[in-house]
Coordinates of C-alpha atoms and ligand atoms in Angstrom, one line a residue:
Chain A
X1 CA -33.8 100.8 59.9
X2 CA -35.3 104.3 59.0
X3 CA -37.8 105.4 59.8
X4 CA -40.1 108.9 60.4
X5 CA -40.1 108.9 63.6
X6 CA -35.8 108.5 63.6
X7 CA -35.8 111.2 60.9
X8 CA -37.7 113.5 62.6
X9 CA -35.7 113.3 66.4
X10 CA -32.6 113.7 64.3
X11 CA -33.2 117.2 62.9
X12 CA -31.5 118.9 65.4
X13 CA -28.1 117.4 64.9
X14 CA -28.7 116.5 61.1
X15 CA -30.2 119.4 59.9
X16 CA -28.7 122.2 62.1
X17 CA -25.8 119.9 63.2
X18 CA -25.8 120.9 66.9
X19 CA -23.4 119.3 69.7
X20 CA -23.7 119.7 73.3
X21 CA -20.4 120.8 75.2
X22 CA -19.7 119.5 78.7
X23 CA -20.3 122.3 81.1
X24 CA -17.9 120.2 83.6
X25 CA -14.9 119.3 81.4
X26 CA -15.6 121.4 77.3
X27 CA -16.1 118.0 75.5
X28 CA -18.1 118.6 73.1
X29 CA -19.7 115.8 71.6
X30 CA -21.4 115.4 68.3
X31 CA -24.1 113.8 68.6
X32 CA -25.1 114.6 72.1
X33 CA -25.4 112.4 74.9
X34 CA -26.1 112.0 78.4
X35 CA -23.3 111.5 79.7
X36 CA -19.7 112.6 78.7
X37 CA -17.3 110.7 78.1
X38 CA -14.4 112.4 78.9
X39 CA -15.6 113.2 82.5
X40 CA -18.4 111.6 83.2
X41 CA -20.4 115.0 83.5
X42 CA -24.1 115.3 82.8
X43 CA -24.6 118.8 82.2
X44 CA -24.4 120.2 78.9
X45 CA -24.6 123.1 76.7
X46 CA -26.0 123.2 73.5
X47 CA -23.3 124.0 70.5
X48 CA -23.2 125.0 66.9
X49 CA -20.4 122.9 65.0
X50 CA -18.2 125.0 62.1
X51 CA -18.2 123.6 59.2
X52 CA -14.8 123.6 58.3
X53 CA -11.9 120.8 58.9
X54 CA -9.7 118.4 57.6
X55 CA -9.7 114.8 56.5
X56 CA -7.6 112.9 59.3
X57 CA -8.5 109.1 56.6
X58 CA -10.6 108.3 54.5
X59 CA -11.5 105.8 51.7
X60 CA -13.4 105.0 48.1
X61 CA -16.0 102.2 48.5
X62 CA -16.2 100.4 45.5
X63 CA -19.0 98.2 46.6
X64 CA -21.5 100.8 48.3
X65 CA -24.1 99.5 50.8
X66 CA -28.3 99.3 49.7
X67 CA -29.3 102.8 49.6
X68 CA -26.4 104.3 47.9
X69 CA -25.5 101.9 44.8
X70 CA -26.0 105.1 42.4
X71 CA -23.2 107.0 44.2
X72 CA -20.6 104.1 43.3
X73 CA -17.9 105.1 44.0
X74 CA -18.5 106.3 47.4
X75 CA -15.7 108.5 48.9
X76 CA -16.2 109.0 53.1
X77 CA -14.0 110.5 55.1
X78 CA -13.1 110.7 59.1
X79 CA -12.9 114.5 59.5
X80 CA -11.5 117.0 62.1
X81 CA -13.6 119.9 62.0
X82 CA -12.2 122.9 64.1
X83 CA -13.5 122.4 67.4
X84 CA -11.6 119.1 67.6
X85 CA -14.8 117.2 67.2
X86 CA -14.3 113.9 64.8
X87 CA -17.3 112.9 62.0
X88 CA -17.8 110.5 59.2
X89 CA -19.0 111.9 56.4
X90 CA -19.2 110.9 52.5
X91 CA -17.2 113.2 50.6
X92 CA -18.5 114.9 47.3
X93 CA -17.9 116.2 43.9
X94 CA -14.9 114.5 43.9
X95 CA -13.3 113.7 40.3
X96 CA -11.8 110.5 40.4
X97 CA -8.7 111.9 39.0
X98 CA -8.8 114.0 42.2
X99 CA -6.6 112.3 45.0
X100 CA -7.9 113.2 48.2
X101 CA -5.0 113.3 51.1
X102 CA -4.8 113.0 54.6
X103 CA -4.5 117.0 56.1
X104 CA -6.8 117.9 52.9
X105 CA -8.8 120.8 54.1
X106 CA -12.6 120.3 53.4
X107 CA -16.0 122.3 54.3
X108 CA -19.3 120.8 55.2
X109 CA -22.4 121.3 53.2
X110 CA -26.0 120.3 53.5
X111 CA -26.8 117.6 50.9
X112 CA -29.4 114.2 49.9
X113 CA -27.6 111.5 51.9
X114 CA -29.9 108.7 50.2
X115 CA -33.4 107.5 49.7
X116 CA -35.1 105.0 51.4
X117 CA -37.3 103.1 48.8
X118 CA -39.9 101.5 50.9
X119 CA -40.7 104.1 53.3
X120 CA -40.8 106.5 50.6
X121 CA -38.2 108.8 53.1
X122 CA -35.4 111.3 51.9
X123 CA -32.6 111.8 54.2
X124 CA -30.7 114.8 54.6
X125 CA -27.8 115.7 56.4
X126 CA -24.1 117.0 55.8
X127 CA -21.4 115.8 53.4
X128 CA -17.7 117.5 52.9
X129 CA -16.6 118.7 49.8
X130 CA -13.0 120.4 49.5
X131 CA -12.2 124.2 50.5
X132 CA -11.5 126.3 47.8
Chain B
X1 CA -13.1 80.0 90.8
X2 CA -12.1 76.5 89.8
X3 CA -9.9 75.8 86.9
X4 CA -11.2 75.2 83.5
X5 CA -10.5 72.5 80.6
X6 CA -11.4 72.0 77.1
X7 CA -11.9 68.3 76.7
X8 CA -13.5 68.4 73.5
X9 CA -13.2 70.1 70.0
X10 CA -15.8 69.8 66.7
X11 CA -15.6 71.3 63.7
X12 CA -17.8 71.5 60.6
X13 CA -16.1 72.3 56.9
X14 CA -16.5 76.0 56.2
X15 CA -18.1 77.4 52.9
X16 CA -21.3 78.2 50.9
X17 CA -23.1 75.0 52.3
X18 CA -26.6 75.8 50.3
X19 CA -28.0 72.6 51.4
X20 CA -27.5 72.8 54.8
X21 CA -29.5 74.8 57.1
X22 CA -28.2 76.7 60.3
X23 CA -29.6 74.5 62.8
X24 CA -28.0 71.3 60.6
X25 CA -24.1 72.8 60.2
X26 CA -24.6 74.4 64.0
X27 CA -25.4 70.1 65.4
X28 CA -22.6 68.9 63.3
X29 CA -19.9 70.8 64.6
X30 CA -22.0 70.0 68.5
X31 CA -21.8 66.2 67.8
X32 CA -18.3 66.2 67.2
X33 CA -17.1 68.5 70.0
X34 CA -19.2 65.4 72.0
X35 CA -18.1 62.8 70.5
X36 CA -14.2 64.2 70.5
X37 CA -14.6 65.0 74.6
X38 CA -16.5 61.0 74.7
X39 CA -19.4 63.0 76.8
X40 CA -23.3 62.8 75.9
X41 CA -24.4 65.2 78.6
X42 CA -24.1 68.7 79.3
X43 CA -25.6 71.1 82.1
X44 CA -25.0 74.1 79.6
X45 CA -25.0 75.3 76.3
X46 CA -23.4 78.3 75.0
X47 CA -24.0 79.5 71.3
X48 CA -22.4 82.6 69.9
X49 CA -24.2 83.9 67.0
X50 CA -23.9 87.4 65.9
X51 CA -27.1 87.8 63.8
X52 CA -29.5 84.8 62.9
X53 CA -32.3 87.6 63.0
X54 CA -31.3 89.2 59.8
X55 CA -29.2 86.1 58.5
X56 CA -32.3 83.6 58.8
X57 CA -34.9 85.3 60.4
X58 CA -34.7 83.1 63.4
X59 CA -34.3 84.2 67.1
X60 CA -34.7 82.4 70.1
X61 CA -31.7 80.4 68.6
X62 CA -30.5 78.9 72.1
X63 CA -33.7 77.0 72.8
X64 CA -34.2 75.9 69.1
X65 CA -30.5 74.9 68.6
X66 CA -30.5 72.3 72.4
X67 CA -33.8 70.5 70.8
X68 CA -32.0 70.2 67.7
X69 CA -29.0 68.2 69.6
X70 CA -32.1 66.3 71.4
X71 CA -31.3 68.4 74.8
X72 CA -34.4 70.1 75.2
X73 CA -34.6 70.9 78.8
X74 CA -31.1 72.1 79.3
X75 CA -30.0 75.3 79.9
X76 CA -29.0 77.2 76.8
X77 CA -28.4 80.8 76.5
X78 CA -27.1 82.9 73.4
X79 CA -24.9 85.6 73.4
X80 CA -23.3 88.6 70.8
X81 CA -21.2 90.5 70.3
X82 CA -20.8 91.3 66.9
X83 CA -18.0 89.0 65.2
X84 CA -16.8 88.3 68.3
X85 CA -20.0 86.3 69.4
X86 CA -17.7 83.0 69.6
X87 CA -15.0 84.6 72.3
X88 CA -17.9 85.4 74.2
X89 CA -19.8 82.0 74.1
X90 CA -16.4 80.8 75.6
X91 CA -15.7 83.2 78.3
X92 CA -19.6 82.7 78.9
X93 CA -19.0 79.0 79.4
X94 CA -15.5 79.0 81.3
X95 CA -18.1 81.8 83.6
X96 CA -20.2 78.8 84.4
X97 CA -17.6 76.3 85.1
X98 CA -15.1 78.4 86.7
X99 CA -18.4 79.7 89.4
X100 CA -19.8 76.1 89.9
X101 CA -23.1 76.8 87.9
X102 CA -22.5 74.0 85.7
X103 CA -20.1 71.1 85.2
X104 CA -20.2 70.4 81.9
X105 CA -20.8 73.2 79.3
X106 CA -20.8 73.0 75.4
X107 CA -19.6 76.0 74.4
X108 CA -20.8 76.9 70.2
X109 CA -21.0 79.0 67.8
X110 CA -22.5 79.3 64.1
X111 CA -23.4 81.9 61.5
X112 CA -25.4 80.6 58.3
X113 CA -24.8 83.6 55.9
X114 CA -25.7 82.7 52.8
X115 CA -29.5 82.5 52.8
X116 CA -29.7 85.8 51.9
X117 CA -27.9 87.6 49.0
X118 CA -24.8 89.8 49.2
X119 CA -26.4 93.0 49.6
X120 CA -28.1 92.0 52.5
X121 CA -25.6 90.3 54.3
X122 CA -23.4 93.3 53.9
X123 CA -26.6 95.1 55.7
X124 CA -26.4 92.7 58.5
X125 CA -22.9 92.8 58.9
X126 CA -22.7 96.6 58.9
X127 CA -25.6 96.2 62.1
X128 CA -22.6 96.0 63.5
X129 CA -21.1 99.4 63.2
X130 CA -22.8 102.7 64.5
X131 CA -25.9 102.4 62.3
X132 CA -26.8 105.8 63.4
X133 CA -23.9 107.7 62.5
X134 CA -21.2 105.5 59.8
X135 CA -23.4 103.1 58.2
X136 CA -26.0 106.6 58.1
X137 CA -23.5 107.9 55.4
X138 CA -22.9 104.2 53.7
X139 CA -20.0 102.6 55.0
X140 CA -19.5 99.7 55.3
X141 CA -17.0 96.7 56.5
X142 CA -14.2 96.8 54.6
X143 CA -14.7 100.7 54.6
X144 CA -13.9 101.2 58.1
X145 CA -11.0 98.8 57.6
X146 CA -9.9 100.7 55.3
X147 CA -9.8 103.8 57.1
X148 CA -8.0 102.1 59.6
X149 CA -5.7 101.2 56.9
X150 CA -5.1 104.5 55.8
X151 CA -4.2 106.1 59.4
X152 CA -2.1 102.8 59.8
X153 CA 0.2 103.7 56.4
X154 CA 0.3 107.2 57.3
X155 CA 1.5 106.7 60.6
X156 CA 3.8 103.8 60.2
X157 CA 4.7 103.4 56.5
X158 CA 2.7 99.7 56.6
X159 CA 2.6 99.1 52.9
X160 CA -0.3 97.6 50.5
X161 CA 2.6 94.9 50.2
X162 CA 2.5 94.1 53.7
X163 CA -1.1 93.7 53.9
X164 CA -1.4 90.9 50.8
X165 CA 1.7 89.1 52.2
X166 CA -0.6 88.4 55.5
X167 CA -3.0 87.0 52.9
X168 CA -1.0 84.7 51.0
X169 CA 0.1 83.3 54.4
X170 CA -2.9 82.4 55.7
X171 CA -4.2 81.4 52.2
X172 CA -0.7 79.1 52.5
X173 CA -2.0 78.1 56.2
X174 CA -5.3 77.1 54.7
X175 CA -3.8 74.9 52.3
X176 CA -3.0 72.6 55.0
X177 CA -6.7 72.9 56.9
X178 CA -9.2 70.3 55.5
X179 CA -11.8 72.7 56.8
X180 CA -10.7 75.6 55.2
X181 CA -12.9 77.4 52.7
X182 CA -10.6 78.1 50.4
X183 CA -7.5 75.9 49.1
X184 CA -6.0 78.0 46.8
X185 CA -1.9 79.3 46.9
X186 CA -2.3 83.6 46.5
X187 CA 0.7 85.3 45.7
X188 CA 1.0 88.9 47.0
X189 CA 1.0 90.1 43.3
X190 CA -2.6 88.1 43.4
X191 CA -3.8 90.3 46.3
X192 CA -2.4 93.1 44.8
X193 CA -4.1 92.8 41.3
X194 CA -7.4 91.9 42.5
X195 CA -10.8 94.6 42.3
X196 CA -10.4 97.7 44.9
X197 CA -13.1 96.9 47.4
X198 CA -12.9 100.0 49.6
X199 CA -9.0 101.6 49.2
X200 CA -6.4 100.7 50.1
X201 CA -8.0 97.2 50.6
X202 CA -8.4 94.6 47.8
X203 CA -11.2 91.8 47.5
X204 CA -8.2 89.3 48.5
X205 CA -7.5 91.4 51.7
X206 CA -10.9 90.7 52.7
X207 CA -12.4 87.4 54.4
X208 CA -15.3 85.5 52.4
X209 CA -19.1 84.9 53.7
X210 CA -19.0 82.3 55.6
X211 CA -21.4 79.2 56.6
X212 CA -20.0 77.3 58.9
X213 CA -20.0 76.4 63.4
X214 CA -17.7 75.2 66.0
X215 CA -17.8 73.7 69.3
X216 CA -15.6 72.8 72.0
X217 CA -16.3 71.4 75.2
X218 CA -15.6 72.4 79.1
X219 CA -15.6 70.5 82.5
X220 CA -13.8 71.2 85.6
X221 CA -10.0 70.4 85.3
X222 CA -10.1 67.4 87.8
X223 CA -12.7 65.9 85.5
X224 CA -11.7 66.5 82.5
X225 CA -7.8 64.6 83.5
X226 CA -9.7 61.7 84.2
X227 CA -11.2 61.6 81.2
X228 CA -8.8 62.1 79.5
X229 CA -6.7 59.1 79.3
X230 CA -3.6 59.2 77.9
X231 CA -4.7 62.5 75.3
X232 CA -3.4 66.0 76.3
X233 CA -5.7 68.4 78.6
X234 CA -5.9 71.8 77.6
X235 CA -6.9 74.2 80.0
X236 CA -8.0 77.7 79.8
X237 CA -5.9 80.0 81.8
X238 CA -6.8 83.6 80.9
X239 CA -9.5 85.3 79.6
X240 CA -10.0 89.1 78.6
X241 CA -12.7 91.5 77.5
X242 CA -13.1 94.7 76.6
X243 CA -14.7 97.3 74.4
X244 CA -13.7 100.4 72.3
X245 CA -16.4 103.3 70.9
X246 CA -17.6 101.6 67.9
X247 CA -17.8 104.6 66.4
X248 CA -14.5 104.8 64.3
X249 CA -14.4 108.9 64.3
X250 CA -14.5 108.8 68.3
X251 CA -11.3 106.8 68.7
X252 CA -8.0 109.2 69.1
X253 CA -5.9 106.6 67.6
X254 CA -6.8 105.3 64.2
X255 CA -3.6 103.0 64.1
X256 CA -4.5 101.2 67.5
X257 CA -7.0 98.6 68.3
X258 CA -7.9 99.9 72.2
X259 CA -10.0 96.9 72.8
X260 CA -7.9 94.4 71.6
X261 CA -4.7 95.6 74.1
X262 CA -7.0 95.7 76.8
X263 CA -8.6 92.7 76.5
X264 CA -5.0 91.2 76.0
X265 CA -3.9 92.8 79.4
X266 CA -6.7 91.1 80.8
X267 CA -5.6 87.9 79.9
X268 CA -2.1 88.3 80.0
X269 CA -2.5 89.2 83.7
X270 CA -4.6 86.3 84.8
X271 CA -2.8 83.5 83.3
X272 CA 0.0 85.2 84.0
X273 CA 2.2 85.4 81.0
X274 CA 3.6 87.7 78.6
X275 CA 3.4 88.0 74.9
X276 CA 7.2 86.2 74.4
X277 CA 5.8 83.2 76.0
X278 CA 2.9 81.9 73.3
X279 CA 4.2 79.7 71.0
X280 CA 0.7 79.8 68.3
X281 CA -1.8 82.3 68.0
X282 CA -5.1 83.0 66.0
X283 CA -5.9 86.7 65.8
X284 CA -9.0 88.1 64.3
X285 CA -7.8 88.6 60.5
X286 CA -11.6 89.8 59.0
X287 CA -8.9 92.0 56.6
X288 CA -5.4 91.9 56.0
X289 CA -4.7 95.3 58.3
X290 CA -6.7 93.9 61.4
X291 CA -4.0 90.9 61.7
X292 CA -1.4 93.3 61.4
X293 CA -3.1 95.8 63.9
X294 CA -3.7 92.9 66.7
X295 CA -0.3 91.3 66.9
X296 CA 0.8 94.9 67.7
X297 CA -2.0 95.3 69.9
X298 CA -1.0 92.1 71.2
X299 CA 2.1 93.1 71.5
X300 CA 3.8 90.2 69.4
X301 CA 5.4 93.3 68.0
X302 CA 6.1 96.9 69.0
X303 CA 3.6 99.5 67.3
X304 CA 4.1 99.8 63.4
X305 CA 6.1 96.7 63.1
X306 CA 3.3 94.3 61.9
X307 CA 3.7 95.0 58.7
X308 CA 7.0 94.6 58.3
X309 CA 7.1 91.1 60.6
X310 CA 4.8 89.7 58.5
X311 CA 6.4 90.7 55.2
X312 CA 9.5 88.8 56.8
X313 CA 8.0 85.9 57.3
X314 CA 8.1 85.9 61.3
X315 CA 4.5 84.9 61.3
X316 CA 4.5 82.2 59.2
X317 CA 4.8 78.4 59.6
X318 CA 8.4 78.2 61.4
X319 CA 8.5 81.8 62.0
X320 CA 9.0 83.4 65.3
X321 CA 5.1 83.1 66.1
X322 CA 3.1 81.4 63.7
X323 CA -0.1 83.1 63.5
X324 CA -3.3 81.8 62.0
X325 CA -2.3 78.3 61.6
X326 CA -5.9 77.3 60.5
X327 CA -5.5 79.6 57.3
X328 CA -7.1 82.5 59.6
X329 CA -10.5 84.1 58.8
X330 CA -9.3 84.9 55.2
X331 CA -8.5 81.3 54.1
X332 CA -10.8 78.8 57.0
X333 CA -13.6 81.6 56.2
X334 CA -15.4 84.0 58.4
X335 CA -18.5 82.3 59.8
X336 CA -18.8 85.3 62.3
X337 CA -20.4 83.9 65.1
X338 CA -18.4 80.6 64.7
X339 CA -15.5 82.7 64.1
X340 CA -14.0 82.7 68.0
X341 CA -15.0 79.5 68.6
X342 CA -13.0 77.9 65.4
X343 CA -10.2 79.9 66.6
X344 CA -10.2 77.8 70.2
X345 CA -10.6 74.5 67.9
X346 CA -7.6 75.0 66.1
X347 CA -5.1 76.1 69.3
X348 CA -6.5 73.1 71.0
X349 CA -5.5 71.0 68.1
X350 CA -2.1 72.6 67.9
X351 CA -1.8 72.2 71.8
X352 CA -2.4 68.3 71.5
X353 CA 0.0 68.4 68.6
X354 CA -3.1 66.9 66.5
X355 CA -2.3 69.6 63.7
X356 CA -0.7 67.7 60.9
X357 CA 1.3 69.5 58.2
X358 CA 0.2 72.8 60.4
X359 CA 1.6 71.6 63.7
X360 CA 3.8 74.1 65.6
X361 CA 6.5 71.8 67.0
X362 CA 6.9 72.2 70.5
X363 CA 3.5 74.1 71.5
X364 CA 2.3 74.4 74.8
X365 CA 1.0 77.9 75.4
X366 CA -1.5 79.7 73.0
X367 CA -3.7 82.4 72.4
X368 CA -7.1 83.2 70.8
X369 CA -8.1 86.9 70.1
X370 CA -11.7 87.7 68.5
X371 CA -13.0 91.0 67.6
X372 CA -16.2 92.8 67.3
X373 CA -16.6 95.0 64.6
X374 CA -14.4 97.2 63.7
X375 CA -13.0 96.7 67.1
X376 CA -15.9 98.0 69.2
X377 CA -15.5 94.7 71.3
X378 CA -12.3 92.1 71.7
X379 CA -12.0 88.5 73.6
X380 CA -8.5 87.0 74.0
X381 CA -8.4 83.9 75.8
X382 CA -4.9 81.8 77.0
X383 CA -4.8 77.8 76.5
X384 CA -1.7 75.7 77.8
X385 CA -1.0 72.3 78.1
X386 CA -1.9 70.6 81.4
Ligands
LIG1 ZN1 -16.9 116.3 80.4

C-alpha cells in the first residue's frame, strides 16, 4: 500500500498540511479535492490548517494494525481543529494514567507516523499531543 | 419491474473451516439454495465477496466460482462493497429479475478468511476504511467503532452495559442456530470482563473471523408460486442503497449511521411500510454499538434509545422486535461477503416459520440491513409473506 511515488504526491498536505477552501461556498477540505462537497464547486484556494483543536472522540487500540505494533497502545483521535475542519490523527505522549476527554484541547505536531519494512519508507506526517 | 421471489435458501456452517477451501464452503451453501428452491438451472449468478484478492489471492471469483457449481457458460458477475458485498449481490440479482435480464438468478456470497493470519486479515479488512487518511495513522475496525462508540455515550448516555447486553442476546440467539459459530451462553459481566480491544469496546463486543457463504435463490413471483407447492413464497418488496463518506472525521454526526437511514427510507418507501410493521429483523451487528446504532437508524427506536431497548430486553426472543434471530454477526460469525446474504437466509426461514426454537410466532414482514465499513455503504432489503 505505500509506496514512493504516494509518499512523495502527499507532501503537500502531509508535510505542510495544506487544504484547499471552496472559493464558491468556504469549505475547506482537508485533503483537497476536486470537487466540494458542500456545493459542488470546483474552484479552490489553497489553505494553511492551524494546528490547534480539540478531540470531538477518540479511542486506545489495544491491538494496533502491521506497521505500528511498537506503539501498542495506540491512542487516535477525531479532532476539530479551529477552522472547523475534522482529522484523524494518533495522539501522543500520552501516560496511560492520563485520561483523555472529549472537548480536550490538543495541538498538532510533526512526528514518525511508522515505517514500512519492505520498502525501506519512513512516513511522516502530523500527530496531536495536548495543549499546555 | 416485475415482482421478485426468493424460492430458495442454502447455508453452510460458519467458523474456522481450515480444510475447506473458498471455492468448496462458497458450492455448498450454492447446492443447497438449489436443492431447497428444487431448481438445477440458473440464467445468473451473483456472488458478493468483499476481498478474495487479499483473503486468497484469487480474483476473477465470479467465473471460477460458476465452473465450480459445473455452470461454466452462465453469466456470473461479482460485486463489493465492503461487508456489505452480500446486500449488494441481492439487490444485484432482484436488478436482473425485476428488468427481465434473467429468470432465474442465484444470488451468493462467501468470504474464506482464515488462510491468512490475524494480522493480515485485519489489513484486508481495514482496505475497507479510508486507507489514505484513518488506516494512514493505524486504525483499525474496532477502532472506528469505537469512536463511534464514544460520540454515541457522550451524546446519549449509551452505557458499556448496554453494548455487552446486545452480545449476550445474540450469543443467546446463536444458541439456537445450528450454523452459528459460536454456541456459547455470555453473560454481560462476560463481555464486560473480557481484553479491551480498542475502548470502550471489548473482544466480546466484537464479531469473530469468519469462513463461511450463503445463497438464496430468485425467479419471477408467478414462477416461483408454482413451484412452490404448498411451502410459503417469500417475496422481496423493497430494497435500499446508499452511502455515507467513509471517512469517519468527515461525518457531522458521529452518533448516526447516514447510510443506513437512507438506505432504510429507500426501502421503506418502495415496499411501502413503516418501521412498526416488521415483525423480525437482522441488522449489521460487526460490534455491539453498530446494532444499537442501526435500529435507531432504522428507526425501531427513536435516536439514543438503542441502548436502553436492548438492555430491556425489547429486542430479544419475544421482545417487541426480535433482532438477530440467527445469533447476529457476533454469534452466526462475520463471513463478510456472506454476511448480507446469511442475513436474507435466516428472515426467509423465519418468514416460512422453518426457524425452530428461534421462530418469531406470527412473522410475515421482515427486514435485512447490511453495512459497509464503518458505514461508508448500507443495503436494507423488505421480505413478506406472499
Ligand atoms: Zn463549496
Amino acid at each position: 500500500m505505500f509506496s514512493p511515488a504516494r509518499s512523495w504526491r502527499e507532501f503537500p498536505q502531509r508535510y505542510r498540511l495544506e487544504a484547499a477552501r471552496c472559493t464558491v461556498c468556504g469549505k475547506i477540505h482537508y485533503p483537497p479535492r476536486l470537487v466540494c462537497s458542500a456545493c459542488r464547486g470546483r474552484t479552490f484556494e489553497t489553505v494553511a490548517m492551524p494546528r490547534e483543536g480539540a478531540v470531538v472522540t477518540f479511542t486506545t487500540i489495544h491491538v494496533p494494525p502491521k506497521g505500528f505494533t511498537e506503539q501498542s497502545p495506540l491512542d487516535i483521535a477525531i479532532v476539530e481543529l479551529a477552522n472547523g475542519v475534522r482529522v484523524m490523527v494518533q495522539v501522543a505522549d500520552l501516560p496511560e494514567a492520563d485520561e483523555l476527554r472529549i472537548g480536550d484541547p490538543v495541538r498538532l505536531e510533526f512526528r514518525r507516523i511508522c515505517d514500512d519494512g519492505e520498502a525501506g519508507l519512513i512516513f511522516y506526517g502530523h500527530k496531536a499531543v495536548r495543549a499546555r | 419491474m416485475r415482482e421478485v421471489a426468493i424460492i430458495g435458501v442454502g447455508m453452510v456452517e460458519c467458523g474456522e473451516l481450515w480444510e475447506k477451501s473458498l471455492r468448496t464452503i462458497w458450492a455448498g451453501a450454492a447446492l443447497a439454495a438449489l436443492e431447497d428452491a428444487g431448481v438445477d438451472s440458473v440464467d445468473h449468478i451473483t456472488v458478493g465477496c468483499m476481498s478474495p484478492g487479499l483473503f486468497v489471492g484469487q480474483e476473477h471469483l465470479a467465473s471460477l466460482l460458476a465452473d465450480e457449481l459445473g455452470m461454466a457458460g452462465v453469466a456470473a458477475t461479482r460485486v463489493e462493497s465492503a461487508c456489505a458485498s452480500g446486500g449488494l449481490a441481492l439487490r444485484a440479482g432482484i436488478a436482473e429479475v425485476a428488468s427481465g435480464l434473467a429468470d432465474v438468478v442465484l444470488v451468493s456470497g462467501v468470504e474464506k478468511m482464515t488462510d491468512v493470519d490475524g494480522a493480515d486479515a485485519t489489513y484486508a479488512l481495514g482496505s475497507a476504511a479510508d486507507q489514505e487518511w484513518e488506516g494512514f495513522h493505524g486504525i483499525t475496525f474496532p477502532g472506528l467503532y469505537a469512536m463511534m462508540a464514544r460520540a454515541h455515550m457522550a451524546h446519549h448516555g449509551t452505557t458499556s452495559r448496554q453494548l455487552a447486553a446486545v452480545a449476550a442476546k445474540n450469543h443467546a440467539n446463536g444458541l439456537l442456530n445450528p450454523h452459528a459459530q459460536f454456541h456459547l451462553k455470555v453473560s454481560i459481566d462476560d463481555v464486560l470482563a473480557s481484553t479491551m480491544v480498542a475502548d470502550p469496546l471489548h473482544l466480546l463486543d466484537c464479531s469473530p473471523i469468519t469462513d463461511g457463504a450463503a445463497a438464496v435463490l430468485l425467479m419471477p413471483l408467478a414462477r416461483a408460486k408454482d413451484l412452490a407447492g404448498r411451502r410459503p413464497v417469500v417475496r422481496v418488496t423493497g430494497s435500499g442503497m446508499a452511502t455515507d463518506t467513509i471517512t469517519l472525521a468527515n461525518r457531522e454526526d458521529l452518533a448516526r449511521l447516514r447510510a443506513v437511514e437512507l438506505a432504510g427510507e429507500r426501502a421503506y418507501t418502495m415496499a411501502g411500510k413503516g418501521p412498526r410493521d416488521i415483525h423480525v429483523a437482522e441488522v449489521h451487528d460487526c460490534f455491539t454499538i453498530a446494532e444499537i446504532m442501526a435500529t435507531e437508524a432504522l428507526g425501531f427506536f427513536a435516536a439514543g434509545e438503542g441502548g436502553t431497548a436492548a438492555e430491556a430486553g425489547s429486542t430479544a426472543l419475544g421482545g417487541k422486535l426480535p433482532i438477530n434471530t440467527s445469533g447476529g454477526l457476533k454469534a452466526k460469525g462475520h463471513p463478510v461477503g456472506a454476511t448480507g446474504v446469511a442475513q436474507v437466509v435466516e428472515i426467509v426461514t423465519q418468514l416460512r416459520g422453518e426457524a425452530g426454537q428461534r421462530q418469531v410466532s406470527g412473522a410475515t414482514v421482515g427486514l435485512t440491513q447490511n453495512m459497509g465499513g464503518s458505514g461508508g455503504s448500507s443495503i436494507v432489503h423488505i421480505m413478506e409473506v406472499e
